[in-house]
mmCIF file of C-alpha atoms in Angstrom:
data_model
loop_
_atom_site.group_PDB
_atom_site.id
_atom_site.type_symbol
_atom_site.label_atom_id
_atom_site.label_comp_id
_atom_site.label_asym_id
_atom_site.label_seq_id
_atom_site.Cartn_x
_atom_site.Cartn_y
_atom_site.Cartn_z
ATOM 1 C CA UNK A 1127 0.000 0.000 0.000
ATOM 2 C CA UNK A 1128 1.167 3.544 -0.735
ATOM 3 C CA UNK A 1129 0.682 6.575 1.481
ATOM 4 C CA UNK A 1130 0.944 10.249 0.640
ATOM 5 C CA UNK A 1131 3.146 12.601 2.593
ATOM 6 C CA UNK A 1132 -0.012 14.175 4.031
ATOM 7 C CA UNK A 1133 -1.318 10.821 5.262
ATOM 8 C CA UNK A 1134 2.013 9.941 6.845
ATOM 9 C CA UNK A 1135 2.360 13.373 8.437
ATOM 10 C CA UNK A 1136 -1.079 13.010 10.023
ATOM 11 C CA UNK A 1137 -0.473 9.431 11.116
ATOM 12 C CA UNK A 1138 2.807 10.287 12.872
ATOM 13 C CA UNK A 1139 1.826 13.796 13.963
ATOM 14 C CA UNK A 1140 4.689 15.320 12.005
ATOM 15 C CA UNK A 1141 4.831 18.111 9.487
ATOM 16 C CA UNK A 1142 5.306 17.399 5.798
ATOM 17 C CA UNK A 1143 8.444 19.551 5.936
ATOM 18 C CA UNK A 1144 9.885 17.272 8.638
ATOM 19 C CA UNK A 1145 9.282 14.256 6.406
ATOM 20 C CA UNK A 1146 10.901 16.042 3.464
ATOM 21 C CA UNK A 1147 13.885 16.880 5.686
ATOM 22 C CA UNK A 1148 14.236 13.238 6.759
ATOM 23 C CA UNK A 1149 14.133 12.214 3.103
ATOM 24 C CA UNK A 1150 16.723 14.840 2.175
ATOM 25 C CA UNK A 1151 18.968 13.495 4.960
ATOM 26 C CA UNK A 1152 18.720 9.986 3.511
ATOM 27 C CA UNK A 1153 16.575 8.448 6.228
ATOM 28 C CA UNK A 1154 14.143 6.816 3.796
ATOM 29 C CA UNK A 1155 16.440 4.630 1.718
ATOM 30 C CA UNK A 1156 13.542 2.808 0.046
ATOM 31 C CA UNK A 1157 11.242 5.737 -0.697
ATOM 32 C CA UNK A 1158 9.790 5.984 -4.162
ATOM 33 C CA UNK A 1159 8.780 9.121 -5.992
ATOM 34 C CA UNK A 1160 6.102 9.395 -8.619
ATOM 35 C CA UNK A 1161 7.034 10.841 -12.035
ATOM 36 C CA UNK A 1162 5.501 14.096 -10.770
ATOM 37 C CA UNK A 1163 8.092 14.162 -7.963
ATOM 38 C CA UNK A 1164 5.611 13.414 -5.183
ATOM 39 C CA UNK A 1165 6.909 11.110 -2.481
ATOM 40 C CA UNK A 1166 5.012 7.914 -1.760
ATOM 41 C CA UNK A 1167 5.517 5.973 1.431
ATOM 42 C CA UNK A 1168 5.386 2.190 1.632
ATOM 43 C CA UNK A 1169 4.906 0.012 4.707
ATOM 44 C CA UNK A 1170 8.704 -0.316 4.805
ATOM 45 C CA UNK A 1171 9.041 3.486 4.872
ATOM 46 C CA UNK A 1172 6.545 3.651 7.741
ATOM 47 C CA UNK A 1173 8.621 1.095 9.660
ATOM 48 C CA UNK A 1174 11.709 3.253 9.029
ATOM 49 C CA UNK A 1175 9.833 6.316 10.255
ATOM 50 C CA UNK A 1176 8.713 4.524 13.398
ATOM 51 C CA UNK A 1177 12.358 3.678 14.137
ATOM 52 C CA UNK A 1178 13.511 7.206 13.272
ATOM 53 C CA UNK A 1179 11.008 8.709 15.703
ATOM 54 C CA UNK A 1180 11.943 6.229 18.438
ATOM 55 C CA UNK A 1181 15.643 6.959 18.085
ATOM 56 C CA UNK A 1182 15.139 10.702 17.766
ATOM 57 C CA UNK A 1183 12.810 10.811 20.778
ATOM 58 C CA UNK A 1184 15.429 9.003 22.841
ATOM 59 C CA UNK A 1185 18.244 11.367 21.937
ATOM 60 C CA UNK A 1186 19.952 9.924 18.867
ATOM 61 C CA UNK A 1187 20.922 12.645 16.415
ATOM 62 C CA UNK A 1188 19.820 12.674 12.791
ATOM 63 C CA UNK A 1189 23.468 12.140 11.858
ATOM 64 C CA UNK A 1190 23.643 8.996 14.033
ATOM 65 C CA UNK A 1191 20.332 7.726 12.657
ATOM 66 C CA UNK A 1192 21.654 8.252 9.135
ATOM 67 C CA UNK A 1193 24.768 6.299 10.091
ATOM 68 C CA UNK A 1194 22.554 3.408 11.187
ATOM 69 C CA UNK A 1195 20.655 3.380 7.887
ATOM 70 C CA UNK A 1196 23.921 3.551 5.947
ATOM 71 C CA UNK A 1197 25.173 0.522 7.876
ATOM 72 C CA UNK A 1198 21.912 -1.354 7.334
ATOM 73 C CA UNK A 1199 22.123 -0.769 3.594
ATOM 74 C CA UNK A 1200 25.624 -2.268 3.562
ATOM 75 C CA UNK A 1201 24.150 -5.605 4.582
ATOM 76 C CA UNK A 1202 25.142 -8.422 6.903
ATOM 77 C CA UNK A 1203 28.761 -7.363 7.246
ATOM 78 C CA UNK A 1204 27.658 -4.486 9.519
ATOM 79 C CA UNK A 1205 25.487 -6.458 11.930
ATOM 80 C CA UNK A 1206 28.046 -6.220 14.745
ATOM 81 C CA UNK A 1207 28.459 -2.478 14.275
ATOM 82 C CA UNK A 1208 24.679 -1.972 14.270
ATOM 83 C CA UNK A 1209 24.361 -4.057 17.419
ATOM 84 C CA UNK A 1210 27.025 -1.922 19.141
ATOM 85 C CA UNK A 1211 25.211 1.242 18.079
ATOM 86 C CA UNK A 1212 21.967 -0.008 19.643
ATOM 87 C CA UNK A 1213 23.690 -1.305 22.787
ATOM 88 C CA UNK A 1214 25.401 2.037 23.324
ATOM 89 C CA UNK A 1215 22.163 3.916 22.716
ATOM 90 C CA UNK A 1216 20.280 1.556 25.045
ATOM 91 C CA UNK A 1217 22.699 2.398 27.867
ATOM 92 C CA UNK A 1218 22.226 6.131 27.248
ATOM 93 C CA UNK A 1219 18.451 5.691 27.335
ATOM 94 C CA UNK A 1220 18.663 3.713 30.579
ATOM 95 C CA UNK A 1221 20.747 6.512 32.113
ATOM 96 C CA UNK A 1222 18.184 9.075 30.948
ATOM 97 C CA UNK A 1223 15.407 7.009 32.535
ATOM 98 C CA UNK A 1224 17.294 6.824 35.851
ATOM 99 C CA UNK A 1225 17.790 10.593 35.839
ATOM 100 C CA UNK A 1226 14.149 11.165 34.988
ATOM 101 C CA UNK A 1227 13.084 8.850 37.807
ATOM 102 C CA UNK A 1228 15.177 10.859 40.272
ATOM 103 C CA UNK A 1229 13.655 14.083 38.962
ATOM 104 C CA UNK A 1230 10.181 12.565 39.233
ATOM 105 C CA UNK A 1231 10.773 11.824 42.923
ATOM 106 C CA UNK A 1232 11.422 15.515 43.608
ATOM 107 C CA UNK A 1233 8.411 16.545 41.538
ATOM 108 C CA UNK A 1234 6.240 14.040 43.439
ATOM 109 C CA UNK A 1235 7.497 15.483 46.723
ATOM 110 C CA UNK A 1236 6.557 18.984 45.582
ATOM 111 C CA UNK A 1237 3.111 17.754 44.480
ATOM 112 C CA UNK A 1238 2.498 16.188 47.897
ATOM 113 C CA UNK A 1239 3.703 19.380 49.589
ATOM 114 C CA UNK A 1240 1.324 21.604 47.629
ATOM 115 C CA UNK A 1241 -1.564 19.140 47.900
ATOM 116 C CA UNK A 1242 -1.150 19.175 51.675
ATOM 117 C CA UNK A 1243 -0.822 22.961 51.674
ATOM 118 C CA UNK A 1244 -4.006 23.256 49.619
ATOM 119 C CA UNK A 1245 -6.005 20.928 51.917
ATOM 120 C CA UNK A 1246 -4.479 21.532 55.349
ATOM 121 C CA UNK A 1247 -2.604 24.805 55.104
ATOM 122 C CA UNK A 1248 0.924 25.975 54.587
ATOM 123 C CA UNK A 1249 2.178 25.321 58.117
ATOM 124 C CA UNK A 1250 0.949 21.726 58.104
ATOM 125 C CA UNK A 1251 2.547 21.147 54.725
ATOM 126 C CA UNK A 1252 5.848 22.598 55.951
ATOM 127 C CA UNK A 1253 5.727 20.510 59.138
ATOM 128 C CA UNK A 1254 5.016 17.269 57.260
ATOM 129 C CA UNK A 1255 7.666 18.020 54.641
ATOM 130 C CA UNK A 1256 10.216 19.027 57.258
ATOM 131 C CA UNK A 1257 10.648 22.457 55.732
ATOM 132 C CA UNK A 1258 11.742 25.393 57.881
ATOM 133 C CA UNK A 1259 9.945 28.739 57.847
ATOM 134 C CA UNK A 1260 12.684 30.269 55.708
ATOM 135 C CA UNK A 1261 12.103 27.759 52.909
ATOM 136 C CA UNK A 1262 9.161 28.690 50.727
ATOM 137 C CA UNK A 1263 10.109 26.842 47.619
#
């Protein structure tokens, strides 16, 4: 099945210009164009886009994503290098998750503080949180 750039943009909540940029950067190695120049997206292109968005959303640069696709196009001889790329990225993502979890703990503490303040007053919230009178944040 073929999809238009508009259909793909809507499906992935991206702009058409973002999809054109990805294509220009070589991130759709299998994309076809009609004689009119319009891009058409196949199921394989959608799978590529799903991976692109995953990697981009987890901090991989467009340059690094392009490197992955270049390796993939080279075939089986690059399997080890692709594995290393994903292992390295996986570790970075795990580190990001750990940092986010630590940040979430502080945010949760602040939510509990303000929920208590809202229901039981500022002084009760400060007492429960162990906050001195000089600390208002």
